[in-house]
């Protein structure tokens, strides 16, 4: 599937954009713990190349991102795109689909009960934004070092924490991480923390417009529930 991913990036122009993004990182004088790349993908085109990879992207996007992460790491090392990059864990890939199949199973309904959406895959959702929070910062990535000076992992980029969709802040940055080699506590290197913007909005189903009319011919009772969405 890595070969198919590389072929798709080459044909879609994504590889050229990736090389351009790498150049901006490489020309920068700043050192990064995490190099973040947004890759636009067309699920239909990928499915025509390889149905397995196309299905993987639609239903297991986090695992599919790891495939593109591996491809991007090999490309960077082969073409010497980012000299500062040391490990594959430093690459953060965000897959951005251009569209999803027009099927009911890919639509997240805000009015359906119960909201039994347990799979971590892409959904489409449409609603009305009723409230918006202020834009705040969150940790996209962080570098940790072993506190034992004699440990090989007391330097370098062995321990990289990257925010995953759906994770809380504590999943990325905590104080109870330990070294897998010597079991000593890990300490974050604050110089390499990568921050991003996030905003919380409340969405509600468009069916609420019927309730706001002030009357209804439908005698059945219904309940409107808002949904919290994190925009990162």
Short mmCIF file of C-alpha atoms in Angstrom, two decimals:
data_model
loop_
_atom_site.label_atom_id
_atom_site.label_comp_id
_atom_site.label_asym_id
_atom_site.label_seq_id
_atom_site.Cartn_x
_atom_site.Cartn_y
_atom_site.Cartn_z
CA UNK A 1 0.00 0.00 0.00
CA UNK A 2 2.99 2.33 0.46
CA UNK A 3 3.80 1.95 -3.23
CA UNK A 4 0.21 2.81 -4.19
CA UNK A 5 0.28 5.84 -1.88
CA UNK A 6 3.45 7.08 -3.57
CA UNK A 7 1.95 6.59 -7.05
CA UNK A 8 -1.16 8.52 -6.03
CA UNK A 9 0.87 11.40 -4.58
CA UNK A 10 2.87 11.58 -7.80
CA UNK A 11 -0.18 11.54 -10.10
CA UNK A 12 -2.30 13.94 -8.03
CA UNK A 13 0.35 16.59 -7.59
CA UNK A 14 0.54 15.92 -3.87
CA UNK A 15 4.18 14.93 -4.10
CA UNK A 16 5.12 18.27 -5.64
CA UNK A 17 3.26 20.12 -2.87
CA UNK A 18 4.96 17.91 -0.28
CA UNK A 19 8.41 18.75 -1.67
CA UNK A 20 7.49 22.45 -1.56
CA UNK A 21 6.39 22.17 2.08
CA UNK A 22 9.62 20.35 2.93
CA UNK A 23 11.62 23.17 1.36
CA UNK A 24 9.97 25.69 3.67
CA UNK A 25 10.93 23.57 6.69
CA UNK A 26 14.46 23.03 5.41
CA UNK A 27 15.02 26.73 4.69
CA UNK A 28 13.78 27.71 8.14
CA UNK A 29 16.42 28.36 10.78
CA UNK A 30 14.10 27.05 13.48
CA UNK A 31 14.44 23.48 14.76
CA UNK A 32 11.27 21.40 14.89
CA UNK A 33 10.31 18.35 16.89
CA UNK A 34 7.33 17.65 14.61
CA UNK A 35 6.95 18.35 10.89
CA UNK A 36 3.26 18.60 10.01
CA UNK A 37 1.92 17.98 6.52
CA UNK A 38 -1.65 18.22 5.21
CA UNK A 39 -2.30 15.86 2.31
CA UNK A 40 -5.47 16.27 0.21
CA UNK A 41 -6.80 12.93 -1.01
CA UNK A 42 -9.58 11.88 -3.35
CA UNK A 43 -10.94 8.57 -1.99
CA UNK A 44 -12.48 7.63 -5.36
CA UNK A 45 -9.20 8.05 -7.23
CA UNK A 46 -7.30 6.03 -4.63
CA UNK A 47 -9.93 3.28 -4.69
CA UNK A 48 -9.47 3.00 -8.47
CA UNK A 49 -5.72 2.54 -7.97
CA UNK A 50 -6.08 0.11 -5.09
CA UNK A 51 -9.37 -0.81 -3.43
CA UNK A 52 -7.64 -1.96 -0.24
CA UNK A 53 -5.92 1.38 0.36
CA UNK A 54 -9.08 3.29 -0.59
CA UNK A 55 -11.11 1.31 1.93
CA UNK A 56 -8.37 1.75 4.52
CA UNK A 57 -8.47 5.54 4.15
CA UNK A 58 -12.27 5.69 4.44
CA UNK A 59 -12.61 3.39 7.44
CA UNK A 60 -9.23 3.49 9.21
CA UNK A 61 -7.87 6.99 8.53
CA UNK A 62 -5.48 6.99 11.49
CA UNK A 63 -3.80 3.79 10.29
CA UNK A 64 -3.86 5.05 6.70
CA UNK A 65 -2.06 8.20 7.83
CA UNK A 66 0.75 5.99 9.11
CA UNK A 67 1.18 4.56 5.61
CA UNK A 68 1.58 8.06 4.17
CA UNK A 69 3.85 8.93 7.09
CA UNK A 70 6.18 6.09 6.13
CA UNK A 71 6.12 7.12 2.45
CA UNK A 72 6.88 10.75 3.30
CA UNK A 73 9.74 9.77 5.62
CA UNK A 74 11.36 7.62 2.92
CA UNK A 75 10.94 10.45 0.38
CA UNK A 76 12.54 12.97 2.73
CA UNK A 77 15.51 10.74 3.43
CA UNK A 78 15.95 9.62 -0.19
CA UNK A 79 15.77 13.12 -1.64
CA UNK A 80 17.42 14.85 1.35
CA UNK A 81 14.49 17.25 1.68
CA UNK A 82 14.83 18.09 5.40
CA UNK A 83 18.34 17.80 6.79
CA UNK A 84 17.24 18.22 10.42
CA UNK A 85 14.80 15.30 10.36
CA UNK A 86 15.99 12.29 12.36
CA UNK A 87 13.11 9.86 12.98
CA UNK A 88 9.85 8.89 11.30
CA UNK A 89 7.96 9.76 14.50
CA UNK A 90 8.72 13.45 13.84
CA UNK A 91 6.38 13.46 10.82
CA UNK A 92 2.71 14.24 11.44
CA UNK A 93 0.36 13.53 8.53
CA UNK A 94 -3.18 14.89 8.31
CA UNK A 95 -5.26 13.29 5.56
CA UNK A 96 -7.84 15.71 4.18
CA UNK A 97 -10.44 14.02 1.92
CA UNK A 98 -11.87 16.12 -0.91
CA UNK A 99 -15.22 14.36 -0.48
CA UNK A 100 -16.84 11.23 0.94
CA UNK A 101 -19.10 8.68 -0.79
CA UNK A 102 -22.70 10.00 -0.98
CA UNK A 103 -24.05 7.19 1.17
CA UNK A 104 -26.10 7.39 4.40
CA UNK A 105 -23.46 5.52 6.42
CA UNK A 106 -21.00 8.39 5.87
CA UNK A 107 -23.39 11.02 7.25
CA UNK A 108 -23.32 11.77 10.97
CA UNK A 109 -26.87 12.64 11.94
CA UNK A 110 -27.23 15.08 14.81
CA UNK A 111 -30.85 14.03 15.37
CA UNK A 112 -30.44 10.25 15.38
CA UNK A 113 -30.58 8.53 18.77
CA UNK A 114 -28.53 6.94 20.04
CA UNK A 115 -25.46 8.49 18.45
CA UNK A 116 -23.80 5.15 17.89
CA UNK A 117 -20.76 6.38 15.96
CA UNK A 118 -17.96 4.35 17.53
CA UNK A 119 -15.62 3.92 14.56
CA UNK A 120 -12.80 6.44 14.16
CA UNK A 121 -13.44 7.21 10.51
CA UNK A 122 -14.54 10.14 8.40
CA UNK A 123 -18.13 11.41 8.62
CA UNK A 124 -19.98 14.28 7.01
CA UNK A 125 -22.13 16.45 9.22
CA UNK A 126 -24.36 19.42 8.48
CA UNK A 127 -25.93 21.68 11.05
CA UNK A 128 -26.33 25.17 12.45
CA UNK A 129 -23.62 26.71 14.61
CA UNK A 130 -25.31 28.25 17.65
CA UNK A 131 -22.27 29.23 19.74
CA UNK A 132 -18.56 29.71 19.12
CA UNK A 133 -15.76 29.79 21.67
CA UNK A 134 -12.59 31.84 21.51
CA UNK A 135 -9.53 30.59 19.65
CA UNK A 136 -7.06 28.99 22.07
CA UNK A 137 -3.81 27.07 21.79
CA UNK A 138 -3.26 23.34 22.04
CA UNK A 139 -0.19 21.11 21.77
CA UNK A 140 0.22 19.58 18.32
CA UNK A 141 3.50 17.89 19.16
CA UNK A 142 6.14 17.66 21.87
CA UNK A 143 9.58 16.18 22.43
CA UNK A 144 10.46 14.23 25.57
CA UNK A 145 13.88 13.21 26.87
CA UNK A 146 14.93 10.63 29.42
CA UNK A 147 16.04 12.21 32.70
CA UNK A 148 18.81 9.62 33.16
CA UNK A 149 21.88 11.27 31.63
CA UNK A 150 23.62 7.94 30.90
CA UNK A 151 20.61 6.64 28.94
CA UNK A 152 20.93 6.80 25.12
CA UNK A 153 17.45 8.30 24.98
CA UNK A 154 18.45 11.35 27.05
CA UNK A 155 19.05 13.06 23.71
CA UNK A 156 17.79 12.82 20.15
CA UNK A 157 14.19 12.44 19.01
CA UNK A 158 13.23 9.02 20.32
CA UNK A 159 10.16 10.17 22.24
CA UNK A 160 7.83 12.33 20.15
CA UNK A 161 4.22 12.88 21.18
CA UNK A 162 1.81 14.00 18.44
CA UNK A 163 -1.83 14.94 18.92
CA UNK A 164 -4.29 12.50 17.32
CA UNK A 165 -7.90 13.34 16.40
CA UNK A 166 -10.19 12.77 19.36
CA UNK A 167 -7.40 12.78 21.94
CA UNK A 168 -7.30 15.07 24.97
CA UNK A 169 -4.47 17.41 25.83
CA UNK A 170 -3.23 15.05 28.57
CA UNK A 171 -2.73 12.30 26.01
CA UNK A 172 -0.04 14.41 24.34
CA UNK A 173 1.57 16.17 27.31
CA UNK A 174 1.80 14.57 30.75
CA UNK A 175 4.35 14.21 33.53
CA UNK A 176 4.07 10.45 34.10
CA UNK A 177 5.75 9.16 30.92
CA UNK A 178 8.68 6.80 31.53
CA UNK A 179 11.57 5.63 29.38
CA UNK A 180 11.02 2.25 27.74
CA UNK A 181 14.73 1.46 28.06
CA UNK A 182 15.60 2.36 31.66
CA UNK A 183 12.17 3.20 33.17
CA UNK A 184 13.37 6.63 34.25
CA UNK A 185 10.88 9.54 34.08
CA UNK A 186 10.65 11.49 30.84
CA UNK A 187 10.81 15.28 30.78
CA UNK A 188 9.48 17.49 28.03
CA UNK A 189 11.93 19.68 26.12
CA UNK A 190 9.85 22.87 26.08
CA UNK A 191 11.96 24.43 23.31
CA UNK A 192 10.44 21.95 20.84
CA UNK A 193 6.77 22.17 21.78
CA UNK A 194 4.60 22.76 18.69
CA UNK A 195 1.39 24.72 19.26
CA UNK A 196 -1.71 25.04 17.10
CA UNK A 197 -5.05 26.84 17.23
CA UNK A 198 -8.31 25.25 18.31
CA UNK A 199 -11.86 26.51 18.62
CA UNK A 200 -14.93 24.91 20.16
CA UNK A 201 -18.32 25.34 18.47
CA UNK A 202 -21.80 24.06 19.27
CA UNK A 203 -23.78 22.65 16.37
CA UNK A 204 -27.43 21.71 16.19
CA UNK A 205 -29.44 19.81 13.59
CA UNK A 206 -31.21 21.82 10.87
CA UNK A 207 -34.49 20.23 11.98
CA UNK A 208 -34.53 22.72 14.85
CA UNK A 209 -35.82 25.30 12.35
CA UNK A 210 -39.17 23.50 12.37
CA UNK A 211 -39.42 23.98 16.13
CA UNK A 212 -38.62 27.68 15.84
CA UNK A 213 -41.67 28.26 13.63
CA UNK A 214 -43.81 28.33 16.74
CA UNK A 215 -46.23 25.68 15.61
CA UNK A 216 -46.17 22.09 14.38
CA UNK A 217 -48.72 19.82 12.77
CA UNK A 218 -46.79 16.83 14.03
CA UNK A 219 -48.16 15.73 17.40
CA UNK A 220 -45.06 13.67 18.22
CA UNK A 221 -42.63 15.14 20.74
CA UNK A 222 -38.98 15.53 19.95
CA UNK A 223 -35.83 16.78 21.68
CA UNK A 224 -33.04 18.94 20.28
CA UNK A 225 -29.50 18.18 21.43
CA UNK A 226 -26.45 20.29 20.56
CA UNK A 227 -23.18 18.67 19.53
CA UNK A 228 -19.77 19.99 20.56
CA UNK A 229 -17.21 20.17 17.76
CA UNK A 230 -13.50 20.84 18.16
CA UNK A 231 -11.97 22.73 15.21
CA UNK A 232 -8.20 22.35 15.12
#
